C-alpha cells in the first residue's frame, strides 16, 4: 500500500515520533540523569558498555567490569585492580547497560541526552509559541491596518531583522543572568520578525479575494475579519514555517548553551553537554558527538516535515 | 530609487543608535557595576570608590550616557577592562581577521551552493538531485560546533593537513609570501566550516528558483531558437534565479557574523567573535557595547549594500 504522504514527511514524522517516545518514556526506564555512579569504576564508559554494580550495606555503589566470589569475599575488578569486599557488607549485585556510555563523573549519558532533549524541545516550543503569537499579531495588524501603521510596523520588523542575534543574546544573557525564562524570551523575541513578514504578505493576498471584500462589505468588525476570515487561510503556510523555525530555534539554543550562555548548569542541555564533551574528546568521542547528533537529528526531522508539508501543499506528493 | 535608498540608510542609522542606546542602558541598569563585581574582601572601600571614579561610574546616568554617546560617535569606545587598552585598538586588531574569515567563508558558501544547485537541476528528481538534496539538508541540520569538530578531527588529527586552531604559526614568517601561505593554511578549516554550514540554504533556494525559472516561456523560447541546455541554464535562467540570492546574502549576514562567533571560539581565531566571547565572559562592559554596536552597524550597512546591489542588478527596480 502506498501512503498518500510524501516520503520526506513520513520520514520526518517517524524521526519525530521516535524522539517524542524517547523524551516521554525515557525517564521511566533510565536512571536519574544527575545521579553519579562511582566515577572511578564507571567513569567514561563507551556506549553499550556493561558494568557490575555492587551495592554495599551503607548505600555506597561500586561499579566494576568483573566480579567473582572467593570464600567470604567478593572480588570486584574496579579501576584496574581487584578490590576485596566482604560478602556480609554486600547487599546486591546488578548488571547495568549504558546504551550511550557514561561521562567522566559516571553519569548515564543516555539519561542525560533524554533529559536535555526534553529541555531543548520545551525551550524551542515555548520560544516558537512566543514568536508565532507576536509575529501573527504584528503581521495581521500590518496587513489589515491602515497604510501608516503597516509602514511603521514593517520598519520595526526590518530594524529587528538587522540586529545580530547571537551577539545581543549573549550580551543580554550575560547581564540578566542565566535563567531558562530569559533564554526562552530571548529566542522568541529574536524570531518573530520572519513570522510577521510571512503573515503580512499572505494577509495582503487574502485582502484581494472577493469573499474577503464581501465579508468586509457586511461591516464585520476588524478582529472578526482577522480571526475568522484571514487566519484559517494562513494555517498551512504558517505551520510549514513554524516547523522549520522550530529547528532553527533548537539549533540556536544549542549554540547558545554550547558557548555557556544557555540554561543554567545543573540542567543538562545538548549544547552544554557537547561543550563539556569537547574537553575530553580524545578520551571519550561519544561525549561531544552524541549530543551534536541529537541536535542534528531533531533539526533534520523538523526540516523534513516542513519540506514534506510544502510538497503536500503544492500537490507534488 | 535614490530617495528610497537614502531613507533606508537613515533608518539604518536609527537602528544602530537604538541598539547602542539599548545596550548602554541594559548594561548600566543591570544590578552590580564593575566595582561591586570585585568581590575580593581585601579591597578597601576607598579603593573601590577610586575605581568607580576612574571609570566614571559615580556620575549620574544621563550624563554618562551623553558622554558615552558623543565618544561613540567620535569612535572612542573607552578602555577595555579586560585588555587594559583602548577598545578601539582591540577592535582594530580583531576586525580585519573577522572580515577575512567572513569574506572567504561567504565566497566558499556561495560557490558550493551555486554548484550544488546547478548540478541538482541538471536532472530534477534524478540520483544526484536526491543525493545532493540529502547532503544540503544534512549540512543545514548539523550544528556548527559538530561540523567544526568533525573537520578538526579529520583534517587536523586523523590526517594532519591543516592546523586545528589559531591564525598564525608559532614562528615569525620570513617573507610576505610565507606569511600569506601560513595565513591561508590556518584559514582553511574555519572557512570550510562557514562554507559547509551555509551552502545548504543557498543550494536549496537556488534549486527551487531554477526549477521555477525553467517553467517560464522565455526558456522554451531560448530552447526553440536552438540554444543548448547548458547555455539556457547558465545564461538565461541562472541570472534571474540568482537575483534574490543578493537579498539572501544580505539577510544571512547576521547569521554569518553570529555563526562565526562559534567558529572563531572553536578555532581560536582572533576575530570579533572571539573578542566578544571573552568580553562577555569577563563582563568587559565597554568592549561588549562596542562590539554589539559595530556588528549591528556592519549588518545594517550590509543589508543596505544588498539593497543597492539588488537595485543595480535588477533593471525593474532601478528607476
Coordinates of C-alpha atoms in Angstrom, one line a residue:
Chain A
X1 CA 0.0 0.0 0.0
X2 CA 1.3 3.4 -0.9
X3 CA 0.8 6.2 1.6
X4 CA -0.5 9.5 0.3
X5 CA 2.0 11.4 2.3
X6 CA 5.3 12.5 0.7
X7 CA 8.3 10.3 1.7
X8 CA 10.1 13.2 3.4
X9 CA 7.1 13.9 5.6
X10 CA 6.8 10.3 6.6
X11 CA 10.5 10.0 7.3
X12 CA 10.5 13.3 9.3
X13 CA 7.4 12.3 11.3
X14 CA 8.8 8.9 12.1
X15 CA 12.0 10.6 13.4
X16 CA 10.0 13.0 15.5
X17 CA 7.8 10.2 16.8
X18 CA 10.8 8.2 17.9
X19 CA 12.3 11.3 19.6
X20 CA 9.0 12.0 21.3
X21 CA 8.6 8.5 22.6
X22 CA 12.2 8.7 23.9
X23 CA 11.5 12.0 25.6
X24 CA 8.3 10.8 27.2
X25 CA 9.1 7.2 28.0
X26 CA 12.9 7.6 28.5
X27 CA 12.8 8.8 32.1
X28 CA 10.7 5.8 33.1
X29 CA 13.4 3.3 32.0
X30 CA 16.5 5.4 32.5
X31 CA 18.1 6.4 35.8
X32 CA 18.3 9.9 37.2
X33 CA 20.3 12.0 34.7
X34 CA 22.2 13.7 37.5
X35 CA 22.9 10.5 39.6
X36 CA 26.7 10.0 39.9
X37 CA 27.6 6.3 39.9
X38 CA 31.1 5.6 41.2
X39 CA 33.3 7.8 38.9
X40 CA 36.4 5.6 39.5
X41 CA 34.6 2.4 38.4
X42 CA 32.1 3.7 35.9
X43 CA 33.6 6.9 34.6
X44 CA 33.9 7.4 30.8
X45 CA 32.4 4.1 29.8
X46 CA 31.9 3.8 26.0
X47 CA 28.5 3.3 24.5
X48 CA 26.9 -0.2 25.1
X49 CA 29.3 -0.9 28.0
X50 CA 28.0 -3.2 30.7
X51 CA 29.2 -3.0 34.3
X52 CA 28.5 -4.8 37.5
X53 CA 27.1 -2.6 40.2
X54 CA 27.7 -3.7 43.8
X55 CA 25.5 -2.1 46.5
X56 CA 27.1 -2.1 49.9
X57 CA 25.2 -2.1 53.2
X58 CA 25.9 1.6 53.8
X59 CA 24.3 2.5 50.5
X60 CA 27.5 3.1 48.5
X61 CA 27.5 1.9 44.9
X62 CA 30.7 0.5 43.4
X63 CA 31.0 -0.3 39.7
X64 CA 33.4 -2.7 38.1
X65 CA 34.0 -4.8 35.0
X66 CA 34.0 -8.2 36.5
X67 CA 33.1 -10.0 39.8
X68 CA 33.7 -13.3 41.3
X69 CA 33.4 -14.9 44.7
X70 CA 36.2 -16.4 46.7
X71 CA 35.2 -17.7 50.1
X72 CA 33.6 -15.0 52.2
X73 CA 35.0 -12.3 49.9
X74 CA 33.5 -10.7 46.7
X75 CA 36.2 -9.7 44.3
X76 CA 35.4 -6.7 42.1
X77 CA 37.6 -5.7 39.1
X78 CA 37.4 -1.9 39.5
X79 CA 39.6 0.8 38.0
X80 CA 42.4 -1.6 37.1
X81 CA 42.7 -3.6 40.3
X82 CA 40.8 -6.4 42.1
X83 CA 39.0 -5.0 45.1
X84 CA 38.1 -7.2 48.0
X85 CA 34.6 -6.7 49.5
X86 CA 33.3 -8.7 52.5
X87 CA 30.2 -10.6 51.4
X88 CA 28.4 -9.6 54.6
X89 CA 28.6 -6.0 53.5
X90 CA 27.3 -6.6 50.0
X91 CA 23.6 -6.1 49.6
X92 CA 23.3 -6.9 46.0
X93 CA 25.0 -7.2 42.6
X94 CA 23.3 -6.0 39.4
X95 CA 24.5 -5.6 35.9
X96 CA 23.8 -2.4 34.1
X97 CA 23.9 -1.5 30.4
X98 CA 24.9 2.0 29.4
X99 CA 23.4 2.5 25.9
X100 CA 25.2 5.8 25.3
X101 CA 28.1 5.3 27.8
X102 CA 28.9 7.4 30.8
X103 CA 30.6 10.8 31.3
X104 CA 33.6 11.5 33.5
X105 CA 31.5 11.5 36.6
X106 CA 29.9 8.2 35.8
X107 CA 26.6 9.7 34.9
X108 CA 24.4 7.9 32.3
X109 CA 24.8 9.7 29.0
X110 CA 21.6 8.2 27.6
X111 CA 19.6 9.5 30.5
X112 CA 21.2 12.9 30.2
X113 CA 20.6 13.1 26.5
X114 CA 16.9 12.4 27.0
X115 CA 16.7 15.0 29.9
X116 CA 18.5 17.5 27.7
X117 CA 16.2 16.8 24.8
X118 CA 13.1 17.5 26.9
X119 CA 14.6 20.8 27.9
X120 CA 15.7 21.7 24.4
X121 CA 12.4 20.8 22.9
X122 CA 10.4 22.6 25.6
X123 CA 12.5 25.8 25.2
X124 CA 12.1 25.5 21.4
X125 CA 8.3 25.1 21.6
X126 CA 7.8 27.9 24.1
X127 CA 10.1 30.3 22.1
X128 CA 8.2 29.3 18.9
X129 CA 4.8 29.9 20.6
X130 CA 6.0 33.4 21.6
X131 CA 7.4 34.1 18.1
X132 CA 4.3 32.8 16.3
X133 CA 1.9 34.7 18.6
X134 CA 3.8 38.0 18.3
X135 CA 4.6 37.6 14.6
X136 CA 1.0 36.8 13.7
X137 CA -0.5 39.7 15.7
X138 CA 2.0 42.2 14.1
X139 CA 1.6 40.6 10.7
X140 CA -2.2 40.8 10.8
X141 CA -2.1 44.4 12.1
X142 CA 0.2 45.4 9.4
X143 CA -1.7 43.5 6.7
X144 CA -5.2 44.7 7.6
X145 CA -4.4 48.0 9.3
X146 CA -4.1 51.4 7.6
X147 CA -1.1 52.3 5.5
X148 CA 0.9 54.3 8.1
X149 CA 0.5 51.5 10.7
X150 CA 1.7 49.0 8.1
X151 CA 4.8 51.0 7.2
X152 CA 5.6 51.7 10.9
X153 CA 5.3 48.0 11.8
X154 CA 7.4 46.9 8.9
X155 CA 10.1 49.4 9.7
X156 CA 10.2 47.8 13.2
X157 CA 10.4 44.4 11.6
X158 CA 13.3 45.5 9.3
X159 CA 15.1 47.1 12.2
X160 CA 14.7 43.9 14.4
X161 CA 16.0 41.8 11.5
X162 CA 19.1 43.8 11.3
X163 CA 20.1 43.1 14.9
X164 CA 22.8 40.4 15.1
X165 CA 21.0 37.8 17.1
X166 CA 23.6 35.8 18.9
X167 CA 25.6 38.8 19.9
X168 CA 22.6 40.5 21.5
X169 CA 21.5 37.2 23.1
X170 CA 24.9 36.8 24.7
X171 CA 25.2 40.4 25.8
X172 CA 21.7 40.2 27.4
X173 CA 22.1 36.8 29.0
X174 CA 25.4 37.9 30.4
X175 CA 23.8 40.6 32.3
X176 CA 20.3 39.2 33.1
X177 CA 21.9 36.1 34.5
X178 CA 21.3 32.6 33.2
X179 CA 17.7 31.7 33.5
X180 CA 15.6 29.3 31.4
X181 CA 12.9 32.0 31.2
X182 CA 15.5 34.5 29.8
X183 CA 16.6 32.1 27.1
X184 CA 13.0 31.4 26.0
X185 CA 12.2 35.1 25.9
X186 CA 15.3 36.0 24.0
X187 CA 14.9 33.2 21.4
X188 CA 11.2 34.1 21.0
X189 CA 11.9 37.8 20.5
X190 CA 14.7 37.0 18.1
X191 CA 12.5 35.0 15.8
X192 CA 9.1 36.7 15.4
X193 CA 10.1 39.0 12.5
X194 CA 10.0 36.3 9.9
X195 CA 6.5 35.2 11.0
X196 CA 5.3 38.8 10.9
X197 CA 6.6 39.2 7.3
X198 CA 5.0 35.9 6.2
X199 CA 1.7 36.7 7.8
X200 CA 1.6 40.2 6.4
X201 CA 2.3 39.0 2.9
X202 CA -0.4 36.3 3.0
X203 CA -2.9 38.7 4.5
X204 CA -2.3 41.2 1.7
X205 CA -3.1 38.3 -0.7
X206 CA -6.3 37.4 1.2
X207 CA -7.4 41.1 1.1
X208 CA -7.7 40.9 -2.6
X209 CA -10.1 37.9 -2.6
X210 CA -13.7 38.6 -3.5
X211 CA -15.1 36.7 -0.4
X212 CA -12.9 38.8 1.9
X213 CA -14.3 42.0 0.2
X214 CA -17.8 40.6 0.7
X215 CA -17.1 39.9 4.4
X216 CA -15.7 43.4 4.8
X217 CA -18.7 44.8 2.9
X218 CA -21.0 43.2 5.5
X219 CA -19.5 45.5 8.1
X220 CA -17.9 42.9 10.2
X221 CA -15.6 44.2 13.0
X222 CA -11.8 44.0 12.2
X223 CA -11.0 41.4 14.8
X224 CA -13.6 39.1 13.3
X225 CA -12.3 39.6 9.8
X226 CA -8.8 38.8 11.1
X227 CA -9.7 35.8 13.1
X228 CA -12.5 34.2 11.1
X229 CA -11.7 35.3 7.5
X230 CA -7.9 35.6 7.4
X231 CA -6.3 33.3 9.9
X232 CA -7.7 30.0 8.6
X233 CA -6.1 30.7 5.3
X234 CA -2.7 31.2 6.9
X235 CA -2.8 27.8 8.7
X236 CA -0.8 25.7 6.2
X237 CA 2.0 28.1 5.3
X238 CA 2.2 29.1 9.0
X239 CA 2.5 25.5 10.1
X240 CA 5.2 24.9 7.5
X241 CA 7.1 28.0 8.5
X242 CA 6.8 27.2 12.2
X243 CA 8.2 23.7 11.7
X244 CA 11.3 25.0 10.0
X245 CA 11.6 27.8 12.6
X246 CA 11.5 25.3 15.5
X247 CA 14.5 23.5 14.0
X248 CA 16.3 26.9 13.8
X249 CA 15.4 27.8 17.3
X250 CA 16.7 24.4 18.6
X251 CA 20.0 25.0 16.7
X252 CA 20.3 28.5 18.1
X253 CA 19.6 27.2 21.6
X254 CA 22.3 24.6 21.2
X255 CA 24.8 27.2 20.0
X256 CA 23.9 29.4 23.0
X257 CA 24.4 26.7 25.5
X258 CA 27.5 25.4 23.7
X259 CA 29.0 28.8 24.4
X260 CA 27.9 28.5 28.0
X261 CA 25.1 31.0 27.9
X262 CA 22.1 28.7 27.8
X263 CA 20.1 27.1 30.6
X264 CA 21.8 27.3 33.9
X265 CA 24.4 24.5 34.7
X266 CA 22.7 21.7 36.7
X267 CA 20.1 21.3 33.9
X268 CA 21.6 19.2 31.1
X269 CA 21.4 20.7 27.6
X270 CA 22.7 19.3 24.3
X271 CA 24.8 22.3 23.7
X272 CA 26.4 22.3 27.1
X273 CA 26.9 18.5 27.1
X274 CA 28.8 18.9 23.8
X275 CA 30.9 21.7 25.1
X276 CA 31.8 19.7 28.2
X277 CA 32.5 16.7 26.0
X278 CA 34.9 18.5 23.8
X279 CA 37.2 19.0 26.7
X280 CA 37.8 15.2 26.9
X281 CA 37.1 14.2 23.3
X282 CA 40.3 12.3 23.0
X283 CA 39.3 10.0 25.9
X284 CA 35.6 9.8 25.0
X285 CA 34.5 10.6 21.5
X286 CA 30.8 9.9 22.4
X287 CA 30.6 12.8 24.8
X288 CA 30.7 15.6 22.2
X289 CA 29.4 13.6 19.2
X290 CA 26.2 12.1 20.6
X291 CA 24.6 15.5 21.8
X292 CA 25.6 17.0 18.5
X293 CA 24.0 14.2 16.6
X294 CA 20.9 14.6 18.7
X295 CA 20.6 18.2 17.7
X296 CA 21.2 17.4 14.1
X297 CA 18.6 14.6 14.0
X298 CA 15.9 16.8 15.6
X299 CA 16.6 19.7 13.3
X300 CA 16.7 17.4 10.3
X301 CA 13.3 15.9 11.3
X302 CA 11.7 19.3 11.6
X303 CA 13.2 20.4 8.2
X304 CA 12.0 17.2 6.6
X305 CA 8.5 17.7 7.9
X306 CA 8.5 21.3 6.8
X307 CA 9.6 20.3 3.3
X308 CA 7.1 17.5 3.2
X309 CA 4.3 19.8 4.2
X310 CA 5.4 22.2 1.4
X311 CA 5.2 19.4 -1.1
X312 CA 1.8 18.4 0.2
X313 CA 0.5 21.9 -0.1
X314 CA 1.8 22.3 -3.6
X315 CA 0.2 18.9 -4.5
X316 CA 3.5 17.3 -5.6
X317 CA 3.1 14.2 -3.4
Chain B
X1 CA 15.0 55.0 -6.1
X2 CA 17.8 57.1 -4.7
X3 CA 15.4 58.7 -2.3
X4 CA 14.4 55.2 -1.1
X5 CA 18.0 54.2 -0.6
X6 CA 18.8 57.4 1.3
X7 CA 15.7 56.8 3.5
X8 CA 16.8 53.2 4.2
X9 CA 20.3 54.4 5.1
X10 CA 18.8 57.0 7.6
X11 CA 16.6 54.3 9.1
X12 CA 19.6 52.0 9.4
X13 CA 21.5 54.7 11.3
X14 CA 18.5 54.9 13.6
X15 CA 18.7 51.2 14.2
X16 CA 22.3 51.4 15.2
X17 CA 21.5 54.3 17.5
X18 CA 18.7 52.3 19.1
X19 CA 20.8 49.2 19.6
X20 CA 23.6 51.3 21.1
X21 CA 21.3 53.0 23.5
X22 CA 19.6 49.7 24.4
X23 CA 23.0 48.1 25.2
X24 CA 24.1 51.1 27.2
X25 CA 21.0 51.1 29.4
X26 CA 20.7 47.4 29.7
X27 CA 24.3 47.2 30.9
X28 CA 24.1 50.2 33.1
X29 CA 20.8 49.2 34.8
X30 CA 21.8 45.6 35.4
X31 CA 22.4 45.1 39.1
X32 CA 26.0 45.5 40.2
X33 CA 28.6 47.6 38.5
X34 CA 32.3 46.8 38.0
X35 CA 33.3 47.9 41.5
X36 CA 30.8 45.6 43.2
X37 CA 31.9 42.8 40.9
X38 CA 35.4 42.9 42.5
X39 CA 34.5 40.5 45.3
X40 CA 37.9 40.4 46.9
X41 CA 37.2 41.4 50.5
X42 CA 40.8 42.8 50.8
X43 CA 39.9 45.7 48.5
X44 CA 39.3 48.8 50.7
X45 CA 36.1 50.7 50.2
X46 CA 38.1 53.8 49.4
X47 CA 39.9 51.9 46.6
X48 CA 36.5 50.7 45.3
X49 CA 35.4 54.3 45.2
X50 CA 38.5 55.3 43.3
X51 CA 37.8 52.7 40.8
X52 CA 34.3 53.9 40.4
X53 CA 35.6 57.5 39.8
X54 CA 38.3 56.2 37.4
X55 CA 35.7 54.6 35.2
X56 CA 33.2 57.4 35.7
X57 CA 30.6 55.2 37.3
X58 CA 29.9 57.7 40.1
X59 CA 28.3 60.3 37.7
X60 CA 24.6 60.4 37.0
X61 CA 23.3 58.0 34.3
X62 CA 22.1 60.7 31.9
X63 CA 25.5 62.4 31.9
X64 CA 27.3 59.1 31.5
X65 CA 25.0 58.3 28.5
X66 CA 25.7 61.6 26.8
X67 CA 29.4 61.4 27.4
X68 CA 29.5 57.8 26.2
X69 CA 27.4 58.5 23.1
X70 CA 29.5 61.5 22.0
X71 CA 32.5 59.3 22.5
X72 CA 31.0 56.6 20.3
X73 CA 30.1 59.0 17.5
X74 CA 33.8 60.1 17.5
X75 CA 34.9 56.5 17.5
X76 CA 36.0 56.4 21.2
X77 CA 34.5 53.5 23.0
X78 CA 36.5 53.9 26.2
X79 CA 39.0 51.5 27.7
X80 CA 38.6 47.7 27.8
X81 CA 38.6 46.4 31.4
X82 CA 39.9 43.0 30.2
X83 CA 42.7 44.0 27.8
X84 CA 43.6 47.3 29.6
X85 CA 43.8 49.0 26.3
X86 CA 41.5 51.4 24.3
X87 CA 38.6 49.4 22.9
X88 CA 39.4 50.9 19.5
X89 CA 42.8 49.3 19.5
X90 CA 41.5 45.9 20.4
X91 CA 38.8 46.0 17.7
X92 CA 41.2 47.4 15.1
X93 CA 43.2 44.3 15.6
X94 CA 40.2 41.9 15.5
X95 CA 38.1 43.3 12.8
X96 CA 40.3 42.5 9.7
X97 CA 40.6 38.9 10.9
X98 CA 36.8 38.5 11.0
X99 CA 36.4 40.2 7.7
X100 CA 39.0 37.8 6.2
X101 CA 37.2 34.7 7.6
X102 CA 33.8 36.0 6.7
X103 CA 34.6 37.0 3.1
X104 CA 36.4 33.8 2.3
X105 CA 33.8 31.7 4.1
X106 CA 31.0 33.5 2.3
X107 CA 32.6 33.0 -1.1
X108 CA 33.0 29.3 -0.4
X109 CA 29.4 29.1 0.7
X110 CA 28.2 30.8 -2.5
X111 CA 30.4 28.8 -4.8
X112 CA 29.5 25.5 -3.1
X113 CA 25.8 26.4 -3.0
X114 CA 25.6 27.5 -6.6
X115 CA 27.5 24.5 -7.9
X116 CA 25.3 22.1 -5.9
X117 CA 22.1 23.9 -7.1
X118 CA 23.3 23.7 -10.8
X119 CA 24.2 20.0 -10.5
X120 CA 20.8 19.3 -8.9
X121 CA 18.7 20.9 -11.7
X122 CA 20.5 19.0 -14.4
X123 CA 18.2 16.1 -13.8
X124 CA 15.5 17.0 -11.3
X125 CA 14.4 14.1 -9.1
X126 CA 17.4 12.1 -10.5
X127 CA 20.0 10.3 -8.4
X128 CA 22.3 13.4 -8.0
X129 CA 19.4 15.6 -7.2
X130 CA 18.3 13.3 -4.4
X131 CA 21.8 12.7 -3.1
X132 CA 22.7 16.4 -3.0
X133 CA 19.3 17.3 -1.5
X134 CA 20.1 15.0 1.3
X135 CA 23.5 16.5 1.6
X136 CA 22.4 20.1 1.8
X137 CA 19.6 19.2 4.2
X138 CA 22.2 17.5 6.5
X139 CA 24.6 20.4 6.1
X140 CA 21.8 22.7 7.3
X141 CA 20.8 20.5 10.2
X142 CA 24.3 19.9 11.6
X143 CA 25.1 22.2 14.5
X144 CA 28.2 24.4 13.7
X145 CA 30.2 23.0 16.5
X146 CA 29.8 19.5 15.3
X147 CA 30.9 20.4 11.8
X148 CA 33.9 22.3 13.2
X149 CA 34.8 19.4 15.5
X150 CA 34.4 16.9 12.7
X151 CA 36.7 18.9 10.4
X152 CA 39.3 19.4 13.2
X153 CA 39.2 15.6 14.0
X154 CA 39.5 14.6 10.3
X155 CA 42.0 17.1 8.9
X156 CA 44.0 18.2 11.9
X157 CA 44.4 14.9 13.9
X158 CA 43.5 11.9 11.7
X159 CA 45.2 13.3 8.7
X160 CA 47.2 16.4 9.9
X161 CA 46.9 18.5 6.8
X162 CA 45.8 21.8 8.5
X163 CA 46.4 23.4 11.8
X164 CA 43.5 22.9 14.3
X165 CA 43.5 26.4 15.7
X166 CA 44.8 29.9 15.7
X167 CA 45.6 32.2 12.8
X168 CA 49.4 32.2 12.6
X169 CA 52.1 29.7 13.1
X170 CA 54.4 29.9 16.1
X171 CA 57.5 31.0 14.2
X172 CA 57.6 34.5 12.8
X173 CA 57.4 34.0 9.0
X174 CA 60.5 35.0 6.9
X175 CA 58.9 36.8 4.0
X176 CA 55.5 38.1 2.8
X177 CA 54.9 35.0 0.6
X178 CA 55.3 32.6 3.6
X179 CA 53.0 34.9 5.6
X180 CA 50.3 34.6 3.1
X181 CA 50.7 30.9 2.8
X182 CA 50.7 30.5 6.5
X183 CA 47.6 32.6 6.9
X184 CA 45.7 30.7 4.2
X185 CA 46.8 27.4 5.7
X186 CA 45.3 28.4 9.0
X187 CA 42.2 29.8 7.3
X188 CA 41.3 26.6 5.6
X189 CA 39.3 24.8 8.3
X190 CA 37.3 27.7 9.7
X191 CA 36.5 29.0 6.2
X192 CA 35.3 25.5 5.1
X193 CA 33.2 25.3 8.2
X194 CA 31.5 28.6 7.3
X195 CA 31.0 27.3 3.7
X196 CA 29.7 23.9 4.6
X197 CA 27.2 25.1 7.2
X198 CA 25.9 27.8 4.9
X199 CA 25.9 26.2 1.4
X200 CA 22.8 24.1 2.1
X201 CA 20.5 27.1 2.3
X202 CA 21.9 28.6 -0.9
X203 CA 21.6 25.3 -2.8
X204 CA 18.1 24.6 -1.6
X205 CA 17.0 28.1 -2.6
X206 CA 18.7 28.1 -6.0
X207 CA 17.3 24.6 -6.9
X208 CA 13.8 25.8 -6.3
X209 CA 14.3 29.1 -8.1
X210 CA 16.0 27.5 -11.1
X211 CA 13.1 25.0 -11.5
X212 CA 10.6 27.8 -11.3
X213 CA 12.6 29.8 -14.0
X214 CA 12.8 26.7 -16.3
X215 CA 9.0 26.6 -16.3
X216 CA 8.9 30.1 -17.8
X217 CA 8.1 30.6 -21.5
X218 CA 11.3 32.5 -22.3
X219 CA 13.3 29.3 -21.5
X220 CA 11.1 27.5 -24.0
X221 CA 11.8 30.3 -26.5
X222 CA 15.5 30.1 -26.0
X223 CA 15.4 26.3 -26.4
X224 CA 13.3 26.8 -29.6
X225 CA 15.9 29.1 -31.0
X226 CA 18.4 26.3 -30.7
X227 CA 20.3 27.4 -27.5
X228 CA 22.0 24.4 -25.8
X229 CA 20.6 23.2 -22.5
X230 CA 23.6 24.3 -20.5
X231 CA 23.6 27.7 -22.2
X232 CA 19.9 28.1 -21.3
X233 CA 20.5 27.2 -17.7
X234 CA 23.7 29.3 -17.2
X235 CA 23.0 32.3 -19.4
X236 CA 19.2 32.6 -19.3
X237 CA 17.9 31.0 -16.1
X238 CA 20.7 31.5 -13.6
X239 CA 21.0 35.3 -13.6
X240 CA 17.2 35.6 -13.0
X241 CA 17.2 32.8 -10.4
X242 CA 20.3 34.2 -8.6
X243 CA 18.9 37.7 -8.2
X244 CA 17.2 37.1 -4.9
X245 CA 20.4 35.5 -3.7
X246 CA 21.7 39.0 -3.1
X247 CA 19.0 39.6 -0.6
X248 CA 19.5 36.2 0.9
X249 CA 23.2 37.0 1.4
X250 CA 22.3 40.4 2.9
X251 CA 20.0 38.7 5.3
X252 CA 22.4 35.9 6.1
X253 CA 25.0 38.5 7.2
X254 CA 23.8 38.5 10.8
X255 CA 23.9 34.7 10.8
X256 CA 27.3 34.7 9.2
X257 CA 28.6 37.0 11.9
X258 CA 26.9 35.1 14.8
X259 CA 27.8 31.8 13.2
X260 CA 31.4 33.0 13.0
X261 CA 31.1 33.5 16.8
X262 CA 31.0 29.8 17.5
X263 CA 33.6 29.1 14.7
X264 CA 36.0 31.7 16.0
X265 CA 35.8 30.4 19.5
X266 CA 36.3 26.8 18.4
X267 CA 39.2 27.6 16.1
X268 CA 40.8 30.2 18.4
X269 CA 40.5 32.7 15.5
X270 CA 41.4 36.1 16.9
X271 CA 38.4 37.9 15.4
X272 CA 35.4 39.9 16.7
X273 CA 33.6 36.8 17.8
X274 CA 36.5 35.6 19.9
X275 CA 36.9 39.1 21.4
X276 CA 33.2 39.3 22.1
X277 CA 33.1 35.9 23.8
X278 CA 36.0 36.8 26.1
X279 CA 34.4 40.2 26.8
X280 CA 31.1 38.6 27.7
X281 CA 32.8 36.0 29.9
X282 CA 34.7 38.7 31.7
X283 CA 31.8 41.3 31.7
X284 CA 34.0 43.8 30.0
X285 CA 31.3 46.4 29.5
X286 CA 32.9 48.9 27.1
X287 CA 34.1 46.1 24.9
X288 CA 30.6 44.3 24.8
X289 CA 28.9 47.6 23.9
X290 CA 31.4 48.4 21.2
X291 CA 31.3 45.0 19.6
X292 CA 27.5 45.0 19.6
X293 CA 27.3 48.4 18.1
X294 CA 29.9 47.6 15.5
X295 CA 28.4 44.3 14.5
X296 CA 24.9 45.9 14.2
X297 CA 26.4 48.7 12.1
X298 CA 28.1 46.1 9.9
X299 CA 24.9 44.1 9.4
X300 CA 22.8 47.2 8.8
X301 CA 25.2 48.5 6.2
X302 CA 25.5 45.1 4.7
X303 CA 21.7 44.9 4.3
X304 CA 21.7 48.4 2.7
X305 CA 24.5 47.4 0.3
X306 CA 22.5 44.3 -0.6
X307 CA 19.6 46.7 -1.4
X308 CA 21.8 48.9 -3.6
X309 CA 23.3 45.8 -5.3
X310 CA 19.8 44.5 -6.0
X311 CA 18.7 47.8 -7.4
X312 CA 21.8 47.8 -9.7
X313 CA 21.3 44.2 -10.8
X314 CA 17.5 44.4 -11.5
X315 CA 16.5 47.0 -14.1
X316 CA 12.9 46.8 -13.0
X317 CA 13.8 48.3 -9.6
X318 CA 16.3 50.8 -10.9
X319 CA 14.4 53.9 -11.7

